[in-house]
């Protein structure tokens, strides 16, 4: 069973985090391999004559969540439950919590959220539902709660809450990341440094399909002035941001915009018997000669990296090299799937060099070229040839690498 961590984040106002550390999960959304795990964060704010619960947890962890919750407050005393986003990693425990609560609490969310909750859990859960609009404010326990919609971060139902007097942003998926950090908040720089790559992996795999909305929504929050003045940013996954709150949204912006790390070139390839690999060795040699720092992921008969890890590397790459063999008149299946996910989840304006090897009729290179040309990526060159690379092939590969590096500028 996962552990549950409960900590007081501040005493004025009285704020708690209930963090379920899911070390049992293997594939988030049944798709993304996360041996590092994930946390589901929920928050309790105790005010004068009001107890507010912000989001819940995954259904299978309802019992341990309720036990932790009872340590802070009698569930019957909860007066409001704010549902920022209805994906069941945050809403799964809601029906049971409402039952324990005797349906006293008002549930607050967008009209979209109401509709989704009703679809997931039935009419009873939305009987006492208050629909809020973008920018709407409610007075709860003497404080001003402002609700701001952030559509597609991660679903169309999604909003954040800003508690005006205390400058607290409750942001659910926005600002979240994978893994189970040792600390609750960002006070330890070493923990933050280890955690951030898991944030990039989370952003691309979960929200990547909508990544233009990341920049759009964060700009919206910035323009409202609340990011600058926030005392804490409290996401639904991973670290709570108390020391340097705006750092997490700045990181989200840079991943959303695909801001590259200097000299990082991501090289992804398959090789069944070593022919693509020989070509990639030439590419790597030339890249290094030109001062680049390649990061390599390869599919061979001995290893198969997780596509989720590859996706997480893309926003910070300056350029991509994709190597593939032709397999039954197609792109090798591993690269076929990886590429499908890349153009869906991590579709950025970055230069791409394609390297192919075939036995009797090259198909992979051309097919990859078609996919890349139709995406936001810039196609720099395709170098595809038969069997073991000849001297001439080698020269073409080196020249293509030089062209790629020139393209990066
Ligand atoms: C299962 C399988 C299917 C293949 N299908 C094709 C094909 O349709 N067309 C082709 O030209 N070569 C085909 N080949 C040959 C490979 O593309 C070629 O040997 C290439 O150099 C492999 O590079 P690698 O050793 O790096 O995987 C196939 C090879 C295998 C093992
Ligand atoms: Fe989500
Ligand atoms: Fe989530």
Coordinates of C-alpha atoms and ligand atoms in Angstrom, one line a residue:
X1 CA 0.0 0.0 0.0
X2 CA 1.2 3.5 -0.7
X3 CA 2.1 5.7 2.2
X4 CA 0.1 8.8 3.0
X5 CA 1.9 11.9 4.3
X6 CA 0.1 14.6 6.2
X7 CA 1.9 17.9 6.9
X8 CA 0.9 21.3 8.1
X9 CA 2.0 23.8 5.5
X10 CA 1.2 26.9 7.4
X11 CA -0.6 27.9 10.6
X12 CA -2.1 31.1 9.4
X13 CA -4.3 30.2 7.7
X14 CA -4.3 26.5 8.9
X15 CA -3.3 24.6 5.8
X16 CA -2.5 20.9 5.4
X17 CA -1.4 18.7 2.6
X18 CA -2.5 15.1 2.4
X19 CA -0.1 13.4 0.0
X20 CA -0.7 9.8 -1.2
X21 CA 2.6 8.4 -2.4
X22 CA 1.7 5.9 -5.1
X23 CA 4.6 3.6 -5.4
X24 CA 2.4 0.8 -6.8
X25 CA 1.6 2.4 -10.1
X26 CA 3.6 1.3 -13.2
X27 CA 1.9 3.0 -16.1
X28 CA 0.2 6.4 -15.5
X29 CA -3.0 6.6 -17.6
X30 CA -2.3 2.9 -18.5
X31 CA 0.3 4.3 -20.9
X32 CA 3.3 6.1 -19.4
X33 CA 5.9 4.0 -17.6
X34 CA 6.8 5.6 -14.3
X35 CA 8.9 3.4 -12.1
X36 CA 9.5 6.6 -10.1
X37 CA 5.8 6.6 -9.0
X38 CA 3.6 9.7 -8.5
X39 CA 1.9 11.5 -5.7
X40 CA -1.7 12.7 -5.5
X41 CA -1.9 15.8 -3.4
X42 CA -5.0 17.1 -1.7
X43 CA -5.2 20.1 0.6
X44 CA -7.3 21.0 3.6
X45 CA -7.8 24.7 4.6
X46 CA -9.4 25.3 8.0
X47 CA -11.0 28.7 8.3
X48 CA -13.6 30.4 10.5
X49 CA -16.8 28.4 10.2
X50 CA -15.5 26.6 7.1
X51 CA -13.3 23.6 6.2
X52 CA -12.3 23.4 2.6
X53 CA -11.0 20.3 0.8
X54 CA -9.1 20.9 -2.4
X55 CA -9.3 17.8 -4.7
X56 CA -9.2 14.2 -3.4
X57 CA -7.3 11.1 -4.5
X58 CA -7.5 8.0 -6.7
X59 CA -10.4 5.7 -5.9
X60 CA -8.3 2.7 -4.9
X61 CA -6.7 4.7 -2.1
X62 CA -9.9 6.1 -0.7
X63 CA -9.6 4.2 2.6
X64 CA -6.1 5.3 3.5
X65 CA -6.9 8.8 2.4
X66 CA -10.0 8.9 4.7
X67 CA -7.9 7.6 7.6
X68 CA -5.4 10.4 7.1
X69 CA -8.1 13.0 6.6
X70 CA -9.8 12.0 9.9
X71 CA -6.5 12.8 11.6
X72 CA -7.0 16.4 10.7
X73 CA -10.7 16.9 10.6
X74 CA -14.0 15.0 11.0
X75 CA -15.1 14.5 7.4
X76 CA -18.6 15.7 8.4
X77 CA -17.1 19.1 9.2
X78 CA -16.0 19.7 5.6
X79 CA -18.1 22.5 4.2
X80 CA -16.7 22.9 0.7
X81 CA -14.9 20.5 -1.7
X82 CA -13.2 22.2 -4.6
X83 CA -12.8 20.1 -7.7
X84 CA -10.2 21.7 -10.0
X85 CA -10.1 18.8 -12.4
X86 CA -12.2 15.7 -12.6
X87 CA -9.7 13.2 -13.9
X88 CA -10.1 10.3 -11.4
X89 CA -6.5 10.5 -10.1
X90 CA -8.0 13.5 -8.2
X91 CA -11.7 12.8 -8.1
X92 CA -11.8 9.1 -7.6
X93 CA -12.4 9.2 -3.8
X94 CA -15.0 12.0 -4.0
X95 CA -18.2 9.8 -3.9
X96 CA -17.0 8.0 -0.7
X97 CA -15.8 11.3 0.9
X98 CA -19.2 12.9 0.2
X99 CA -20.9 9.8 1.7
X100 CA -18.8 10.1 4.9
X101 CA -19.5 13.8 4.9
X102 CA -23.3 13.2 4.8
X103 CA -23.5 15.2 1.6
X104 CA -23.2 18.4 3.7
X105 CA -20.3 20.0 1.6
X106 CA -20.9 22.1 -1.4
X107 CA -18.9 20.9 -4.3
X108 CA -17.4 23.7 -6.4
X109 CA -16.1 23.5 -10.0
X110 CA -16.7 24.5 -13.6
X111 CA -19.8 23.6 -15.5
X112 CA -17.7 21.2 -17.5
X113 CA -16.5 19.6 -14.2
X114 CA -20.1 19.1 -13.0
X115 CA -21.0 17.4 -16.3
X116 CA -18.0 15.0 -16.0
X117 CA -18.6 14.2 -12.4
X118 CA -22.2 13.3 -13.1
X119 CA -21.0 11.1 -15.9
X120 CA -18.4 9.4 -13.8
X121 CA -20.2 9.0 -10.4
X122 CA -23.9 9.7 -10.9
X123 CA -26.4 12.4 -9.9
X124 CA -25.9 12.2 -6.1
X125 CA -22.4 13.6 -6.3
X126 CA -23.5 16.7 -8.1
X127 CA -26.7 17.4 -6.1
X128 CA -25.1 20.2 -4.1
X129 CA -22.8 21.5 -6.9
X130 CA -21.9 25.2 -7.3
X131 CA -20.9 26.0 -10.8
X132 CA -18.3 28.8 -11.0
X133 CA -17.2 30.8 -14.0
X134 CA -13.8 32.1 -15.0
X135 CA -12.8 34.9 -12.6
X136 CA -15.7 34.4 -10.2
X137 CA -15.1 35.0 -6.5
X138 CA -16.8 33.4 -3.5
X139 CA -16.5 34.4 0.1
X140 CA -15.8 31.3 2.2
X141 CA -14.8 31.3 5.9
X142 CA -14.0 35.0 5.6
X143 CA -11.7 34.6 2.7
X144 CA -12.0 35.4 -1.0
X145 CA -11.7 32.4 -3.3
X146 CA -11.1 33.4 -6.9
X147 CA -11.6 30.6 -9.5
X148 CA -9.7 30.9 -12.8
X149 CA -10.2 28.5 -15.6
X150 CA -7.1 27.0 -17.3
X151 CA -8.7 25.0 -20.1
X152 CA -6.7 22.0 -21.3
X153 CA -4.4 22.1 -18.3
X154 CA -5.1 19.2 -18.3
X155 CA -8.8 18.8 -19.5
X156 CA -11.5 21.2 -20.6
X157 CA -12.9 21.2 -17.1
X158 CA -9.8 22.5 -15.4
X159 CA -9.5 25.6 -13.1
X160 CA -7.3 26.8 -10.3
X161 CA -8.2 28.5 -7.1
X162 CA -6.5 31.7 -5.8
X163 CA -7.1 32.5 -2.1
X164 CA -6.7 36.2 -2.4
X165 CA -5.9 37.3 1.2
X166 CA -3.4 34.5 1.7
X167 CA -2.0 34.5 -1.8
X168 CA -2.3 30.8 -2.3
X169 CA -2.6 29.1 -5.7
X170 CA -4.1 25.7 -5.7
X171 CA -3.2 24.5 -9.2
X172 CA -4.0 20.7 -9.4
X173 CA -2.3 19.3 -12.6
X174 CA -0.6 22.6 -13.5
X175 CA 2.7 22.6 -11.7
X176 CA 2.7 18.9 -11.1
X177 CA 5.3 16.2 -11.9
X178 CA 6.0 12.5 -11.5
X179 CA 8.0 10.8 -8.8
X180 CA 7.7 10.7 -5.0
X181 CA 10.0 13.5 -3.7
X182 CA 11.6 13.0 -0.3
X183 CA 10.3 16.3 0.9
X184 CA 6.9 17.9 0.8
X185 CA 8.1 21.3 -0.5
X186 CA 10.8 22.9 -2.5
X187 CA 13.0 23.9 0.4
X188 CA 15.8 21.5 -0.5
X189 CA 17.6 22.4 -3.7
X190 CA 19.0 18.9 -4.2
X191 CA 15.5 17.5 -4.1
X192 CA 14.2 20.1 -6.6
X193 CA 17.1 19.4 -9.0
X194 CA 16.4 15.7 -9.0
X195 CA 12.6 16.3 -9.3
X196 CA 12.5 18.7 -12.3
X197 CA 13.3 16.1 -15.0
X198 CA 10.2 14.2 -13.8
X199 CA 8.2 17.4 -14.2
X200 CA 9.3 17.6 -17.8
X201 CA 8.3 13.9 -18.3
X202 CA 4.9 14.6 -16.7
X203 CA 4.3 17.7 -18.8
X204 CA 5.0 16.0 -22.1
X205 CA 3.3 12.7 -21.5
X206 CA 0.2 14.1 -19.7
X207 CA -0.3 17.6 -21.1
X208 CA 2.0 17.5 -24.1
X209 CA -0.8 17.1 -26.6
X210 CA -2.0 20.5 -25.5
X211 CA 1.4 22.2 -24.8
X212 CA 0.5 25.5 -26.5
X213 CA -2.1 25.9 -23.8
X214 CA 0.5 25.6 -21.1
X215 CA 2.2 28.9 -22.2
X216 CA -1.2 30.5 -22.9
X217 CA -2.7 29.6 -19.4
X218 CA 0.5 30.6 -17.5
X219 CA 0.5 33.9 -19.3
X220 CA -3.1 34.4 -18.3
X221 CA -2.2 33.8 -14.6
X222 CA 0.9 36.0 -14.9
X223 CA -1.2 38.8 -16.4
X224 CA -3.6 38.6 -13.5
X225 CA -0.5 39.3 -11.3
X226 CA -1.1 36.3 -9.1
X227 CA 2.1 34.3 -10.1
X228 CA 4.4 37.1 -9.0
X229 CA 2.7 37.6 -5.7
X230 CA 1.8 34.0 -4.8
X231 CA 3.1 32.8 -1.4
X232 CA 2.6 29.2 -2.4
X233 CA 1.8 27.2 -5.4
X234 CA 0.1 23.9 -4.4
X235 CA -0.1 21.3 -7.2
X236 CA -2.0 18.0 -7.3
X237 CA 1.2 16.0 -7.9
X238 CA 4.7 16.2 -6.6
X239 CA 6.3 19.1 -4.7
X240 CA 4.5 21.9 -3.1
X241 CA 6.2 25.2 -3.9
X242 CA 6.6 27.4 -0.8
X243 CA 10.2 28.8 -1.1
X244 CA 10.2 29.9 -4.7
X245 CA 6.6 29.4 -6.0
X246 CA 6.9 31.1 -9.4
X247 CA 9.8 28.8 -10.3
X248 CA 7.5 25.9 -11.1
X249 CA 5.4 27.9 -13.5
X250 CA 8.5 29.3 -15.1
X251 CA 9.7 25.8 -15.6
X252 CA 6.3 24.8 -17.1
X253 CA 6.6 27.7 -19.5
X254 CA 10.1 26.7 -20.7
X255 CA 9.0 23.1 -21.2
X256 CA 5.8 24.2 -22.9
X257 CA 7.8 26.5 -25.2
X258 CA 10.5 23.8 -25.8
X259 CA 13.4 26.0 -24.6
X260 CA 16.5 24.0 -25.4
X261 CA 19.6 23.3 -23.3
X262 CA 22.7 24.3 -25.1
X263 CA 24.3 21.6 -27.2
X264 CA 21.8 18.9 -26.3
X265 CA 21.0 16.7 -29.3
X266 CA 18.6 13.8 -28.8
X267 CA 19.5 10.6 -30.7
X268 CA 16.9 7.9 -30.9
X269 CA 17.3 4.7 -33.0
X270 CA 16.6 1.0 -33.3
X271 CA 19.1 -1.5 -34.5
X272 CA 18.3 -5.2 -34.9
X273 CA 21.7 -6.3 -36.2
X274 CA 23.9 -3.3 -35.9
X275 CA 23.6 -1.6 -39.3
X276 CA 21.7 1.4 -38.1
X277 CA 23.9 1.5 -35.1
X278 CA 27.1 1.8 -37.2
X279 CA 25.6 4.8 -38.9
X280 CA 24.7 6.3 -35.6
X281 CA 28.3 5.9 -34.4
X282 CA 29.4 8.0 -37.3
X283 CA 26.7 10.6 -36.5
X284 CA 27.7 10.7 -32.8
X285 CA 31.4 11.1 -33.7
X286 CA 30.6 14.1 -36.0
X287 CA 28.3 15.6 -33.4
X288 CA 30.9 15.4 -30.7
X289 CA 33.6 16.9 -33.1
X290 CA 31.3 19.8 -33.5
X291 CA 30.9 20.3 -29.7
X292 CA 27.5 18.8 -29.3
X293 CA 26.4 16.7 -26.4
X294 CA 24.3 13.8 -27.7
X295 CA 21.8 12.1 -25.4
X296 CA 21.1 8.6 -26.8
X297 CA 18.2 6.2 -26.6
X298 CA 18.4 3.0 -28.5
X299 CA 16.1 0.0 -29.1
X300 CA 18.1 -3.2 -29.6
X301 CA 17.7 -6.9 -28.8
X302 CA 19.0 -6.1 -25.3
X303 CA 17.3 -2.8 -24.4
X304 CA 14.1 -0.9 -24.9
X305 CA 13.9 2.5 -23.2
X306 CA 10.6 3.8 -22.0
X307 CA 8.9 6.0 -24.6
X308 CA 7.8 8.2 -21.6
X309 CA 11.4 8.9 -20.8
X310 CA 12.2 9.8 -24.4
X311 CA 9.3 12.2 -24.6
X312 CA 10.5 14.0 -21.5
X313 CA 13.9 14.7 -23.2
X314 CA 12.4 16.4 -26.2
X315 CA 11.5 19.9 -25.0
X316 CA 15.1 20.6 -23.9
X317 CA 16.8 19.2 -27.0
X318 CA 18.2 21.6 -29.6
X319 CA 17.7 19.0 -32.4
X320 CA 16.8 15.3 -32.9
X321 CA 18.4 12.5 -34.9
X322 CA 16.1 9.6 -35.6
X323 CA 17.6 6.4 -36.9
X324 CA 15.5 3.5 -38.1
X325 CA 15.7 0.3 -40.0
X326 CA 13.1 -0.7 -42.6
X327 CA 11.0 -3.5 -41.2
X328 CA 8.4 -5.3 -43.5
X329 CA 8.2 -2.3 -45.7
X330 CA 7.6 -0.1 -42.7
X331 CA 9.5 1.9 -40.0
X332 CA 10.8 -0.5 -37.4
X333 CA 7.9 -1.0 -34.9
X334 CA 9.7 0.6 -31.9
X335 CA 10.5 3.8 -33.8
X336 CA 7.1 3.8 -35.5
X337 CA 5.4 3.9 -32.1
X338 CA 7.9 6.3 -30.6
X339 CA 7.6 8.7 -33.5
X340 CA 3.8 8.5 -33.3
X341 CA 4.0 9.7 -29.7
X342 CA 6.6 12.3 -30.4
X343 CA 4.5 14.1 -33.0
X344 CA 1.4 13.8 -30.9
X345 CA 2.8 14.8 -27.5
X346 CA 6.1 16.6 -28.1
X347 CA 5.5 18.4 -31.4
X348 CA 8.0 21.2 -31.4
X349 CA 9.8 23.4 -34.0
X350 CA 13.2 21.6 -33.8
X351 CA 15.4 20.4 -36.6
X352 CA 15.5 16.7 -37.3
X353 CA 18.0 14.5 -39.1
X354 CA 16.8 11.1 -40.3
X355 CA 19.1 8.1 -40.7
X356 CA 17.9 4.9 -42.3
X357 CA 19.2 1.4 -43.2
X358 CA 17.6 -1.3 -45.3
X359 CA 18.2 -4.6 -46.9
X360 CA 16.4 -4.6 -50.3
X361 CA 14.2 -1.5 -50.5
X362 CA 14.4 1.5 -48.2
X363 CA 11.0 2.6 -46.8
X364 CA 11.7 3.8 -43.2
X365 CA 13.6 7.0 -44.0
X366 CA 11.0 8.2 -46.5
X367 CA 8.1 7.4 -44.2
X368 CA 9.7 9.2 -41.2
X369 CA 10.4 12.1 -43.5
X370 CA 6.6 12.3 -44.4
X371 CA 5.6 12.3 -40.7
X372 CA 8.3 14.9 -39.8
X373 CA 7.4 17.1 -42.8
X374 CA 3.7 17.2 -41.7
X375 CA 4.6 18.0 -38.1
X376 CA 6.1 21.2 -36.5
X377 CA 9.6 19.7 -36.7
X378 CA 11.9 20.9 -39.4
X379 CA 13.2 18.3 -41.7
X380 CA 16.9 18.9 -42.3
X381 CA 18.0 15.7 -44.3
X382 CA 17.4 12.0 -44.7
X383 CA 20.4 9.8 -45.2
X384 CA 19.3 6.2 -46.0
X385 CA 21.2 3.4 -47.6
X386 CA 21.6 -0.3 -47.9
X387 CA 23.4 -2.7 -45.5
X388 CA 26.8 -1.7 -44.1
X389 CA 27.5 2.0 -44.7
X390 CA 30.0 2.6 -47.5
X391 CA 32.7 5.4 -47.4
X392 CA 30.3 7.5 -49.5
X393 CA 27.5 6.9 -47.0
X394 CA 29.8 7.9 -44.2
X395 CA 30.6 11.2 -45.9
X396 CA 26.9 11.9 -46.5
X397 CA 26.1 11.2 -42.9
X398 CA 28.9 13.6 -41.7
X399 CA 27.7 16.2 -44.1
X400 CA 24.1 15.9 -42.9
X401 CA 25.3 16.3 -39.3
X402 CA 27.2 19.5 -40.3
X403 CA 24.0 20.7 -41.9
X404 CA 22.0 19.9 -38.7
X405 CA 24.5 21.8 -36.5
X406 CA 24.4 24.8 -38.9
X407 CA 20.6 24.7 -38.7
X408 CA 20.8 24.9 -34.9
X409 CA 23.0 28.0 -35.3
Ligands
LIG1 C1 12.0 -8.7 -39.6 C2 12.8 -7.9 -40.6 C3 12.1 -7.3 -41.6 C4 12.7 -6.6 -42.6 N1 12.0 -5.9 -43.6 C5 12.6 -5.3 -44.6 C6 11.9 -4.7 -45.6 O1 10.7 -4.7 -45.7 N2 12.6 -4.0 -46.6 C7 14.0 -3.9 -46.6 O2 14.6 -3.3 -47.4 N3 14.7 -4.5 -45.6 C8 14.1 -5.2 -44.6 N4 14.8 -5.8 -43.6 C9 16.3 -5.6 -43.6 C10 16.8 -4.5 -42.7 O3 16.1 -3.3 -42.9 C11 18.3 -4.3 -42.9 O4 19.0 -5.5 -42.6 C12 18.8 -3.1 -42.1 O5 20.2 -2.9 -42.4 C13 18.7 -3.5 -40.6 O6 19.5 -2.6 -39.8 P1 19.8 -3.0 -38.3 O7 20.7 -4.2 -38.3 O8 20.4 -1.8 -37.7 O9 18.5 -3.3 -37.7 C14 14.1 -6.5 -42.6 C15 14.8 -7.1 -41.6 C16 14.2 -7.8 -40.6 C17 15.0 -8.5 -39.5
LIG2 FE1 -5.2 15.3 -15.3
LIG3 FE1 -3.6 14.6 -12.3

